[in-house]
PDB file of C-alpha atoms in Angstrom:
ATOM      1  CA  UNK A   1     256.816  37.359 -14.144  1.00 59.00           C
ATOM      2  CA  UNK A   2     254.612  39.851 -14.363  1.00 53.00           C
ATOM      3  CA  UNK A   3     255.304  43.418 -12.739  1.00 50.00           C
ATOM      4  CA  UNK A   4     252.138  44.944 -12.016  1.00 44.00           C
ATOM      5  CA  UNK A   5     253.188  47.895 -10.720  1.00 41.00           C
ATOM      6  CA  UNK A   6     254.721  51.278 -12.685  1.00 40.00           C
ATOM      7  CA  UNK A   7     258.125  52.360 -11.628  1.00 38.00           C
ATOM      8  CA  UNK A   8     258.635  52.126  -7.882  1.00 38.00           C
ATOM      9  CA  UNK A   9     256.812  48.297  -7.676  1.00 40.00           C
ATOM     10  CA  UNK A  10     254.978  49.582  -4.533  1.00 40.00           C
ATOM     11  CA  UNK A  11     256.922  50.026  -1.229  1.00 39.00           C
ATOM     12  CA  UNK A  12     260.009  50.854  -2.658  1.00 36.00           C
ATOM     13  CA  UNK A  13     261.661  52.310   0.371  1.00 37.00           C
ATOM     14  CA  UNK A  14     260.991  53.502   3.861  1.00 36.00           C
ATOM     15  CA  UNK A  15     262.245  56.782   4.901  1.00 36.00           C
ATOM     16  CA  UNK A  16     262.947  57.655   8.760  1.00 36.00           C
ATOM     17  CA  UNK A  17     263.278  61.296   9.919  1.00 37.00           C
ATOM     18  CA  UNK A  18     265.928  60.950  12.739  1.00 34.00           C
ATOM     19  CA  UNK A  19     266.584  64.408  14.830  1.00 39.00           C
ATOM     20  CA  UNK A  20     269.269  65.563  16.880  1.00 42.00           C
ATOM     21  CA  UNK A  21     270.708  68.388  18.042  1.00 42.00           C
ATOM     22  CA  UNK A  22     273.381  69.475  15.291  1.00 41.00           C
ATOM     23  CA  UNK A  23     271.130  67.603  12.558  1.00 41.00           C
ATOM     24  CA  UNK A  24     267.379  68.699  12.262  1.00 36.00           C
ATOM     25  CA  UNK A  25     266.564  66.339   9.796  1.00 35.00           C
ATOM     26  CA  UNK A  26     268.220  63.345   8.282  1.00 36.00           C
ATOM     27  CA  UNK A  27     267.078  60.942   5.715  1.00 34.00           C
ATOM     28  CA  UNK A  28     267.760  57.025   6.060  1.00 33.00           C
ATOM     29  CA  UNK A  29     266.450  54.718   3.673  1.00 46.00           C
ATOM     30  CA  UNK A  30     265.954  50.977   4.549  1.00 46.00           C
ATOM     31  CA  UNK A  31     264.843  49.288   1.663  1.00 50.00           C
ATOM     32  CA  UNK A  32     266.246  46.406   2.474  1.00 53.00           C
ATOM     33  CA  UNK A  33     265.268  45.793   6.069  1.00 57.00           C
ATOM     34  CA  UNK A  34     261.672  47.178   5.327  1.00 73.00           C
ATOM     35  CA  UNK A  35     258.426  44.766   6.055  1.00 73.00           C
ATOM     36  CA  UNK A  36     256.471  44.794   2.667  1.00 79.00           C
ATOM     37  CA  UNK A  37     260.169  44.199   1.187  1.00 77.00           C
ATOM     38  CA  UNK A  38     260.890  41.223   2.776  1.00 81.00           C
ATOM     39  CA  UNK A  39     257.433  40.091   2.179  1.00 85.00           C
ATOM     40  CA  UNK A  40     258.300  40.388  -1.245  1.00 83.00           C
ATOM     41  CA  UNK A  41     261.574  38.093  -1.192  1.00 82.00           C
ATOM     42  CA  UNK A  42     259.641  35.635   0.399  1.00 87.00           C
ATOM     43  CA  UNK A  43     256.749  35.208  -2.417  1.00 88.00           C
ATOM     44  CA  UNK A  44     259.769  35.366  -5.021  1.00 87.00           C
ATOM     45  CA  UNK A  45     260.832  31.728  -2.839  1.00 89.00           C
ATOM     46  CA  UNK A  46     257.696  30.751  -2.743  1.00 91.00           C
ATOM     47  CA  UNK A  47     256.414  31.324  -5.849  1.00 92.00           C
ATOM     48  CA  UNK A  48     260.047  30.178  -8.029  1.00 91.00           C
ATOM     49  CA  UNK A  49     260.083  27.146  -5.459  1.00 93.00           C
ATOM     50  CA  UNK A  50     256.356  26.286  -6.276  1.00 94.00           C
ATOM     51  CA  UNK A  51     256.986  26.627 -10.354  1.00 94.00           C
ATOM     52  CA  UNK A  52     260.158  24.571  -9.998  1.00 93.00           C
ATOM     53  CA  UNK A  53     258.362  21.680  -8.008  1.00 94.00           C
ATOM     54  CA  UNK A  54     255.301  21.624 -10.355  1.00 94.00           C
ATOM     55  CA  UNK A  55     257.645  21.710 -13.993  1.00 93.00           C
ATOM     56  CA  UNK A  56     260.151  19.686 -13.111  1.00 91.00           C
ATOM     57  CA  UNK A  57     257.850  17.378 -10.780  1.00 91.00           C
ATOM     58  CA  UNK A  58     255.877  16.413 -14.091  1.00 91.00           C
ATOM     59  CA  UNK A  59     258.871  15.699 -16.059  1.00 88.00           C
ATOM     60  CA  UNK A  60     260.029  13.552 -13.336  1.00 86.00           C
ATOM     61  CA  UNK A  61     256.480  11.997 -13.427  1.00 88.00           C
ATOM     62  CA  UNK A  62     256.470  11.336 -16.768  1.00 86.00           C
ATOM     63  CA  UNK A  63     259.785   9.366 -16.967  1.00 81.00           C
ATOM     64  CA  UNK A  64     258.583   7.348 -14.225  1.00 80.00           C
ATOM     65  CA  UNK A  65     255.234   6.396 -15.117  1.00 83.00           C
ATOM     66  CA  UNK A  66     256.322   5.817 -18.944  1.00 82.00           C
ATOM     67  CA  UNK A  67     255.495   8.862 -19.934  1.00 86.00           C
ATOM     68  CA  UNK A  68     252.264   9.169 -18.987  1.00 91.00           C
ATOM     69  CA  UNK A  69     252.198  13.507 -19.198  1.00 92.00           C
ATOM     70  CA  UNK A  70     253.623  13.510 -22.506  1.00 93.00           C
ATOM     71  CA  UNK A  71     254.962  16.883 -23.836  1.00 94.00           C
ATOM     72  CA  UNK A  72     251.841  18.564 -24.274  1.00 95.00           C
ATOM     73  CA  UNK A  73     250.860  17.811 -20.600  1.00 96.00           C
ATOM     74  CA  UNK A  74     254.029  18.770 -19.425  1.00 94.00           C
ATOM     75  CA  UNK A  75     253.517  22.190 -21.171  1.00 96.00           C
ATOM     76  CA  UNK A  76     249.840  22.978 -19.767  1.00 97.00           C
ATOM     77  CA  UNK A  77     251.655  22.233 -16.027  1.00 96.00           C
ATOM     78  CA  UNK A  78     254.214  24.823 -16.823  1.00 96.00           C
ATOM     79  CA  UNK A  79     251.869  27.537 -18.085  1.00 96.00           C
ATOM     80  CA  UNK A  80     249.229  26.842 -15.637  1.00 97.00           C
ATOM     81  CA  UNK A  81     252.014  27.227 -12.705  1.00 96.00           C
ATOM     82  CA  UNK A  82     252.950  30.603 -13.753  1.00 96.00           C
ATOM     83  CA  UNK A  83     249.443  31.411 -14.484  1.00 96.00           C
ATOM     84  CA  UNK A  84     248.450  30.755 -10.806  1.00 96.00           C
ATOM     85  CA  UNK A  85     251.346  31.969  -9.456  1.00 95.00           C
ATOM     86  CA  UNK A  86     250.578  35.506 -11.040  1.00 94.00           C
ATOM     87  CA  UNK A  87     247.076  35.557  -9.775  1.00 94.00           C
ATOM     88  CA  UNK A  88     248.565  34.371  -6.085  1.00 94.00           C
ATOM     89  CA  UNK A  89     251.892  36.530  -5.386  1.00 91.00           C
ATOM     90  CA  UNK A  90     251.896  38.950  -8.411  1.00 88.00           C
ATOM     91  CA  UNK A  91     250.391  41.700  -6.124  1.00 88.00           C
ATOM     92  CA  UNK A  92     253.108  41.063  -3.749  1.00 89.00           C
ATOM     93  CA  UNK A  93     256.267  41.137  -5.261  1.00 82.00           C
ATOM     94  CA  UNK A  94     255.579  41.327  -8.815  1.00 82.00           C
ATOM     95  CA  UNK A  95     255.536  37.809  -9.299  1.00 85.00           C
ATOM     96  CA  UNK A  96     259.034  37.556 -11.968  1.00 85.00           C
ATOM     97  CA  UNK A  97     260.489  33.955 -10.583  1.00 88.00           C
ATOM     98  CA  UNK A  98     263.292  34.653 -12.704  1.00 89.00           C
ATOM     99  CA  UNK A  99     266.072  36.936 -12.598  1.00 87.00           C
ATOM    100  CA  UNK A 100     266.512  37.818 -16.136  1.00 90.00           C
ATOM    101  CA  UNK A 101     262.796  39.318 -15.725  1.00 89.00           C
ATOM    102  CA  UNK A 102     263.971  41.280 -12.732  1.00 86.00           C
ATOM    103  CA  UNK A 103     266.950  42.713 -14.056  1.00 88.00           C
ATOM    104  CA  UNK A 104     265.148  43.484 -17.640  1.00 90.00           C
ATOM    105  CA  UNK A 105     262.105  45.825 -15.911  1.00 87.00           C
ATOM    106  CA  UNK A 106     265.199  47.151 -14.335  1.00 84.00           C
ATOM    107  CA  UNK A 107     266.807  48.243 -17.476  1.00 87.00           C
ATOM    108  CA  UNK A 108     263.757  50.239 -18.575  1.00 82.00           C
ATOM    109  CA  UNK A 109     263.157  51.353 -14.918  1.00 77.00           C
ATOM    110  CA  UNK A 110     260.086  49.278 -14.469  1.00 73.00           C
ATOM    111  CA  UNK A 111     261.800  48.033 -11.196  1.00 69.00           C
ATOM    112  CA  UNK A 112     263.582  50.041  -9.056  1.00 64.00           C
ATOM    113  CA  UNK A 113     267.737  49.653  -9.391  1.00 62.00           C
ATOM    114  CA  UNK A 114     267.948  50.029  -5.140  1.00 62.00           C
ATOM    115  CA  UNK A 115     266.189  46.560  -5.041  1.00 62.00           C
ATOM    116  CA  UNK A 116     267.689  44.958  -7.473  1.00 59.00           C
ATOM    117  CA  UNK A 117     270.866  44.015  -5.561  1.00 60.00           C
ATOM    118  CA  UNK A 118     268.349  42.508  -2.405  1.00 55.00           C
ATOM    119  CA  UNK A 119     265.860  41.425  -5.048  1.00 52.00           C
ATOM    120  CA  UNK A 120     269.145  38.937  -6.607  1.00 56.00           C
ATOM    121  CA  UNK A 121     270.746  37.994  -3.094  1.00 50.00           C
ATOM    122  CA  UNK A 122     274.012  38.975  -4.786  1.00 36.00           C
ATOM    123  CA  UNK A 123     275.494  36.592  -6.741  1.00 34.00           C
ATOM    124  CA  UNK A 124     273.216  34.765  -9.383  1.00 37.00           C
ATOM    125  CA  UNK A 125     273.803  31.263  -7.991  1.00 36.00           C
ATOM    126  CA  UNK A 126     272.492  32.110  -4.626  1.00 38.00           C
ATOM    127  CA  UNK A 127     269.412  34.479  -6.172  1.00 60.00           C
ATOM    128  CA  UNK A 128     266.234  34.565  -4.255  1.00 64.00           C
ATOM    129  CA  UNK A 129     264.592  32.676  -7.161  1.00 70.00           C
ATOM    130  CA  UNK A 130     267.443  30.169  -7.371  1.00 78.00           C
ATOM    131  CA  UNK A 131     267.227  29.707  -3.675  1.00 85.00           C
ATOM    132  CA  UNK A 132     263.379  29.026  -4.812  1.00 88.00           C
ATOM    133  CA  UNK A 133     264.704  26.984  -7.115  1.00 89.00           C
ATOM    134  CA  UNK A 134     267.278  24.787  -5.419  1.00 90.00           C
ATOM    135  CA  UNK A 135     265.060  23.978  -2.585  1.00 92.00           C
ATOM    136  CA  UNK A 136     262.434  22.461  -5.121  1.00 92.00           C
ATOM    137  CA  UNK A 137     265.256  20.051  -6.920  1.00 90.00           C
ATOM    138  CA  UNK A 138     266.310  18.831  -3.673  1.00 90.00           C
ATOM    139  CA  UNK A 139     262.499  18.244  -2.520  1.00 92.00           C
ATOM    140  CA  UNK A 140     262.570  16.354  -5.977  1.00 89.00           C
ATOM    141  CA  UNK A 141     265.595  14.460  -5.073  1.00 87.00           C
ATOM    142  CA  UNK A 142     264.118  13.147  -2.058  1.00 87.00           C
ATOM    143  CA  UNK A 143     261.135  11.735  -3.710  1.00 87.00           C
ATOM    144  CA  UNK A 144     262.195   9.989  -6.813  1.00 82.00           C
ATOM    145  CA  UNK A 145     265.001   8.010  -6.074  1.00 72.00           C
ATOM    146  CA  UNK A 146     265.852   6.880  -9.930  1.00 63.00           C
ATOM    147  CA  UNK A 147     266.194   8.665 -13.320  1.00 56.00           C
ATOM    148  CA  UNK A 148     267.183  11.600 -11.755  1.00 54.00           C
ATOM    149  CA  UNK A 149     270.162  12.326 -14.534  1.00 54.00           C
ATOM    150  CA  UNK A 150     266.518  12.633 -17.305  1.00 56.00           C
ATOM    151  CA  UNK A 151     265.575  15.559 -15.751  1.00 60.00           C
ATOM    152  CA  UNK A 152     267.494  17.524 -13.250  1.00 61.00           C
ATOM    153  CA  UNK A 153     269.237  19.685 -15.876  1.00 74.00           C
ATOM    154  CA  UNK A 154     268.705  21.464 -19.405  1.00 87.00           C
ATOM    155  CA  UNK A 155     270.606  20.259 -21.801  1.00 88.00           C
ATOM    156  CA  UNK A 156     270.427  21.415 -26.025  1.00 91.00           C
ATOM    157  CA  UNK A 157     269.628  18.591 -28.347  1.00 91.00           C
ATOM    158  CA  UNK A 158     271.524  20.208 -30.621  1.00 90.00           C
ATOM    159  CA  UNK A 159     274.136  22.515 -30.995  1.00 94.00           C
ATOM    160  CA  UNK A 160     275.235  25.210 -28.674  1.00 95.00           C
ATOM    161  CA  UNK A 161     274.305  28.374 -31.372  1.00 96.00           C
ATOM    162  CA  UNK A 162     270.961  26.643 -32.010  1.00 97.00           C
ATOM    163  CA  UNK A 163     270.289  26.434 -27.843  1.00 96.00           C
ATOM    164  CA  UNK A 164     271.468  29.719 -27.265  1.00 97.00           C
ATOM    165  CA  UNK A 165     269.069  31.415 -30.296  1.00 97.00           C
ATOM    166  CA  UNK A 166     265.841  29.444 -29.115  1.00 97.00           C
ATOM    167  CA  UNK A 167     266.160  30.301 -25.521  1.00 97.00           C
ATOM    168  CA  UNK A 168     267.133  33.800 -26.610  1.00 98.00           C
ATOM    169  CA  UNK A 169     264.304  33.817 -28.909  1.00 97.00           C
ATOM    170  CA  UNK A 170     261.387  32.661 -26.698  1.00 97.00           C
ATOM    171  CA  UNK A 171     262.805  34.305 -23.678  1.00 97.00           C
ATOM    172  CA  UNK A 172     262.895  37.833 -25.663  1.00 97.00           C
ATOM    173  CA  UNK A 173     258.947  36.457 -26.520  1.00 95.00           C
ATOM    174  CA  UNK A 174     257.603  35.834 -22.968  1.00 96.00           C
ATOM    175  CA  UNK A 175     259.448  39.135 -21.788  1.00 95.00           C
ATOM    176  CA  UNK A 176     257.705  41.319 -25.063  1.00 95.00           C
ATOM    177  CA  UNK A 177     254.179  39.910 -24.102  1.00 95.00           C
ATOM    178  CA  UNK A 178     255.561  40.447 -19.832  1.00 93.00           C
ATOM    179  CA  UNK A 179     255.714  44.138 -20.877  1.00 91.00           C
ATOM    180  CA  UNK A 180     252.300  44.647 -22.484  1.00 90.00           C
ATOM    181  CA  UNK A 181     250.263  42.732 -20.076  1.00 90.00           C
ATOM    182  CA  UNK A 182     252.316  43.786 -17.007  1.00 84.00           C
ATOM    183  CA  UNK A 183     253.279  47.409 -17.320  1.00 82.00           C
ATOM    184  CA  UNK A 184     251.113  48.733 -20.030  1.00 81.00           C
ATOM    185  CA  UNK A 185     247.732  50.952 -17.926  1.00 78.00           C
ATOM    186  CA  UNK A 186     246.234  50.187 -21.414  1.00 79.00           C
ATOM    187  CA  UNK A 187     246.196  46.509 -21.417  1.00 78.00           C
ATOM    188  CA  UNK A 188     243.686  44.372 -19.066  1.00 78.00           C
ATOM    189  CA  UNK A 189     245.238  43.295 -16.293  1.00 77.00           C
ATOM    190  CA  UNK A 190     242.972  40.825 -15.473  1.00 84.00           C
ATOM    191  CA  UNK A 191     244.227  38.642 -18.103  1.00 88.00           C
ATOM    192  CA  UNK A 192     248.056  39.266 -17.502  1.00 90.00           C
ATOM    193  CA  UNK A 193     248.397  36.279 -15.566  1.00 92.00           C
ATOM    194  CA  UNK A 194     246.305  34.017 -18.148  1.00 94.00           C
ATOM    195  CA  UNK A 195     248.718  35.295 -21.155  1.00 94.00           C
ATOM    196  CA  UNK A 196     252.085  34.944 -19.322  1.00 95.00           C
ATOM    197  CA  UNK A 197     250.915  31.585 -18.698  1.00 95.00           C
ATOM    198  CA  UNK A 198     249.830  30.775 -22.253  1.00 96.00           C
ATOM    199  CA  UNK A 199     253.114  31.879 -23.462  1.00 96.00           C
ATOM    200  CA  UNK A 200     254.917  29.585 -21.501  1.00 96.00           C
ATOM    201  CA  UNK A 201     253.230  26.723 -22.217  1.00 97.00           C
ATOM    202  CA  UNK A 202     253.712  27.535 -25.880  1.00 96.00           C
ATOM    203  CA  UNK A 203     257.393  28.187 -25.810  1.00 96.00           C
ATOM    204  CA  UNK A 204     257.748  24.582 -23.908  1.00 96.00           C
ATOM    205  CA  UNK A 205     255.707  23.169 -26.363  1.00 95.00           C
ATOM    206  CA  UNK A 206     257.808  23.792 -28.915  1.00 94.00           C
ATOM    207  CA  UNK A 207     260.995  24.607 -27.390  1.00 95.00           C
ATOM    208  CA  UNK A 208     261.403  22.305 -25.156  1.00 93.00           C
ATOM    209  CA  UNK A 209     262.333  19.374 -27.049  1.00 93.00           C
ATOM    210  CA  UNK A 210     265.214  21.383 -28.104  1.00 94.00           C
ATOM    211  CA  UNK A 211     267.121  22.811 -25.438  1.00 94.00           C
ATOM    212  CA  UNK A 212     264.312  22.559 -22.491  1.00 92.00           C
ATOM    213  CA  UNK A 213     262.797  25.538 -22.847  1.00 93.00           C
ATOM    214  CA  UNK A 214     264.418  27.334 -19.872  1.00 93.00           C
ATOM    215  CA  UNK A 215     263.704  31.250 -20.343  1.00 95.00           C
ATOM    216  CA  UNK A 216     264.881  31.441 -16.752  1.00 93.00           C
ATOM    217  CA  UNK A 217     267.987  31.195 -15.484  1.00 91.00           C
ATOM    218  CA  UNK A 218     266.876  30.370 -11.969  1.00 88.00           C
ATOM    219  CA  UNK A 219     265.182  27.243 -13.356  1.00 91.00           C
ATOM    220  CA  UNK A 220     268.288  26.016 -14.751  1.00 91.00           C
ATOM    221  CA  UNK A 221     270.529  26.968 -12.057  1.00 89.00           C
ATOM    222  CA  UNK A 222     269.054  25.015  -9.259  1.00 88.00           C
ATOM    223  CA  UNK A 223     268.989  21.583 -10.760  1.00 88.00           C
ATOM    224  CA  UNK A 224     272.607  22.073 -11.868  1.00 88.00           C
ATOM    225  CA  UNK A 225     273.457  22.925  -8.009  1.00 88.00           C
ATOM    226  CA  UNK A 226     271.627  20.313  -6.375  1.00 87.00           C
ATOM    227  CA  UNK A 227     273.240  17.756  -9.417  1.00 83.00           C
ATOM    228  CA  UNK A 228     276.299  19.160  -9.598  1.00 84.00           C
ATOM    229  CA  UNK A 229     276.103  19.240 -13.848  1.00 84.00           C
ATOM    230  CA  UNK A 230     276.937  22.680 -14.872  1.00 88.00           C
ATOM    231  CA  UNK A 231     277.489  22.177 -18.661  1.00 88.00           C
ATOM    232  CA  UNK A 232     276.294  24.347 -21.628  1.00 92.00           C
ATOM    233  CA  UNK A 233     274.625  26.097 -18.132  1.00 93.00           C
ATOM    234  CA  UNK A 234     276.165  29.754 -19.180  1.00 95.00           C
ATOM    235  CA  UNK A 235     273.951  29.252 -22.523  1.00 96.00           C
ATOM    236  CA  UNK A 236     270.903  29.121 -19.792  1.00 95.00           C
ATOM    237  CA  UNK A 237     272.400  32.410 -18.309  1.00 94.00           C
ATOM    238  CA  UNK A 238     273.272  34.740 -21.004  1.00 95.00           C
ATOM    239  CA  UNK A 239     270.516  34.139 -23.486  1.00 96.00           C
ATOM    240  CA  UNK A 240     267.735  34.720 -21.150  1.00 96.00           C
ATOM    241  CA  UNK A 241     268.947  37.600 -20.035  1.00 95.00           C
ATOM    242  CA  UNK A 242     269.810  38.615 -22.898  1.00 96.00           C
ATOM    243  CA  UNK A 243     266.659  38.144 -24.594  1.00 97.00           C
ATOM    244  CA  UNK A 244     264.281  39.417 -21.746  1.00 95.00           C
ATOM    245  CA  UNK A 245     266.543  42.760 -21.986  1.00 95.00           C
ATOM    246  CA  UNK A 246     265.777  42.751 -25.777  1.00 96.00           C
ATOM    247  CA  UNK A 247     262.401  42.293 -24.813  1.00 95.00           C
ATOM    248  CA  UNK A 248     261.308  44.952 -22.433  1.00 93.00           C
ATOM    249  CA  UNK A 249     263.583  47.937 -24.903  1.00 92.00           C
ATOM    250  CA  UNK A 250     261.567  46.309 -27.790  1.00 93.00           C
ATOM    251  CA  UNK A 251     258.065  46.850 -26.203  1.00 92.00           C
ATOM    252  CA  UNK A 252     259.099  49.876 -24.566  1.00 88.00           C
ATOM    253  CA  UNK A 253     260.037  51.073 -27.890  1.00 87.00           C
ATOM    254  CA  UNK A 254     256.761  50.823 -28.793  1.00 85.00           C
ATOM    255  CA  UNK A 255     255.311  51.897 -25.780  1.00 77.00           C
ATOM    256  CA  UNK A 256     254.115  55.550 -27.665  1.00 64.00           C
ATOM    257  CA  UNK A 257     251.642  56.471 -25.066  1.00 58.00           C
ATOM    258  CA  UNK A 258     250.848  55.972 -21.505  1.00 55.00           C
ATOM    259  CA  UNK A 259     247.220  57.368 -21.738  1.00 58.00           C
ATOM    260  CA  UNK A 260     244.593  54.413 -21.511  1.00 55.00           C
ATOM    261  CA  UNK A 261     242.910  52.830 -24.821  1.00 52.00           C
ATOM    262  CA  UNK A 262     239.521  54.631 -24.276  1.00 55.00           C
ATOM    263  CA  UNK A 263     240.920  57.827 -24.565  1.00 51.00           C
ATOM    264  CA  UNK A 264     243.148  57.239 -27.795  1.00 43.00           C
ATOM    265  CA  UNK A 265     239.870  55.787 -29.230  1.00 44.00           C
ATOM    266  CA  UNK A 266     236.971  57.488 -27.792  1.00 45.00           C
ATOM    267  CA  UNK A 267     236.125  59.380 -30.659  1.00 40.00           C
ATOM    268  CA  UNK A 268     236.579  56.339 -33.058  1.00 37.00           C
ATOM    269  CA  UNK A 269     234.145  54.304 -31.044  1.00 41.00           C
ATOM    270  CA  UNK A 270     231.610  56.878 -30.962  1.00 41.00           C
ATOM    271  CA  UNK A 271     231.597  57.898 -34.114  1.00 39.00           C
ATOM    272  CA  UNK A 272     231.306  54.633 -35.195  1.00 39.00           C
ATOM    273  CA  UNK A 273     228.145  53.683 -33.079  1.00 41.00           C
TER     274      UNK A 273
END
C-alpha cells in the first residue's frame, strides 16, 4: 500500500546488450521475466493473501464465536495487517495489495506503466492481489464450514449512491495519506507503515458497517469468486479506483516541493532557537 520507492519502484527493468555481426548493439528489456520482478509478484500474493486471511478470518471468527471481536476488534486486525505487512514486503514490491493503489501511483508516475500490465496479471479478476485474495477465501472456506453467506462478500447496507460515495470517500482518504507517507522524501518513513495502518482501521471502523469498508477491489473480488455472489461488486471496482486516482492527483497537487523539510525550514528553526 505503500510505495516506497520514487518513480522506477527499484528494478524496473533489465537491459541485455546482445551483439552480432550486422547489429553492434541491441537493447532488450525483460521486465517481466526479471528476478527482483518476480520477487515482487510474489510478496504482492503473499502479502494480499495474508491481509485477506487475517480481515476476513476475524469476521468469520466473530460470527462464530457470537461475536466475540466485535467491530472495533475487527478494525485493529485490519489496520494492524497492513501495518505489518508494510514493515515485511513494502521494501520488496511496494507493498499496495490492491490494484486501485497500483494503478493510481501509476497515474502520477509513481509506478512505472511497463509493470503495470505484469503487476495486474491482465484482467482484474485474475490480478496478482486477487489471486492473493482468492486463495485466502478458499483457505477460509475450508475451515469454517457454516455462516459462510455473513461474510464472504461486501454488501452496502444501504443504497447503491451511498456505498459507492463512502468507499469512494475513504478509499480517496487512505490513498491521500498513501502519497504523503509513501512517496513524499519529506515525510518519515519509518512511520509509513504505522499510518497506512491507522487509516485503515479507522475507515473500517466507521465504514464498515455501511458497505464493508472495502477500499480494495482485490478484497472484494476474491470472496465474490470463490462464492460465486457478484452483486453491487462493480460499486467495489469503480469507486476505489476511482477514489485512490483522486487521491494520489490530490496530494500530488500539493506536492510543491521535493526538497526535504530541513531545508525548507532550516532557517526558521534556527532562528528560532
Amino acid at each position: 500500500m505503500a510505495d516506497q520507492t520514487s518513480g522506477s519502484n527499484g528494478d524496473s527493468e533489465v537491459v541485455l546488450d546482445i551483439r552480432d555481426n550486422s547489429r553492434t548493439k541491441q537493447e532488450i528489456k525483460c521486465t517481466m521475466f526479471s528476478f527482483p520482478f518476480i520477487q515482487k509478484l510474489i510478496a504482492e500474493v503473499f502479502g494480499t493473501y495474508f491481509l485477506i486471511f487475517a480481515g476476513c478470518g476475524s469476521v468469520a471468527v466473530n460470527l462464530n464465536n457470537e461475536k466475540v471481536v466485535t467491530l472495533p476488534g475487527i478494525s485493529m486486525v485490519w489496520g494492524l495487517a497492513v501495518m505489518v505487512l508494510v514493515y515485511s514486503v513494502g521494501h520488496i514490491s511496494g507493498a499496495h495489495f490492491n490494484p486501485a493503489v497500483t494503478i493510481a501511483f501509476a497515474t502520477c508516475r509513481r509506478f512505472p506503466w511497463n509493470q503495470v500490465r505484469p503487476y495486474l496479471f491482465g484482467s482484474a479478476p485474475y490480478n496478482r492481489a486477487s489471486i492473493g485474495s482468492t486463495l485466502a477465501c478458499g483457505t477460509l472456506q475450508l475451515l469454517f464450514t457454516e455462516k459462510l453467506n455473513h461474510f464472504w462478500w461486501t454488501q452496502p447496507a444501504g443504497s447503491d449512491v451511498q456505498a459507492f460515495v463512502f468507499e469512494f470517500i475513504i478509499t480517496f482518504y487512505l490513498m491521500f495519506i498513501v502519497s504523503g507517507v509513501g512517496t513524499d522524501n519529506r515525510a518519515i518513513g519509518e512511520f509509513a507503515g504505522l499510518a497506512v495502518g491507522a487509516t485503515v482501521l479507522l475507515n473500517v471502523l466507521f465504514a464498515g458497517p455501511i458497505t464493508g469498508a472495502s477500499m480494495n477491489p482485490a478484497r472484494s473480488l476474491g470472496p465474490a469468486i470463490v462464492s460465486h455472489h457478484y452483486a453491487k461488486l462493480w460499486i467495489y471496482i469503480v469507486a476505489p479506483i476511482i477514489g485512490a486516482i483522486s487521491g494520489a492527483w490530490v496530494y500530488n497537487l500539493m506536492r510543491f516541493t521535493d526538497k526535504p523539510i530541513r531545508e525548507i525550514t532550516g532557517s526558521f528553526l534556527r532562528s528560532s532557537a
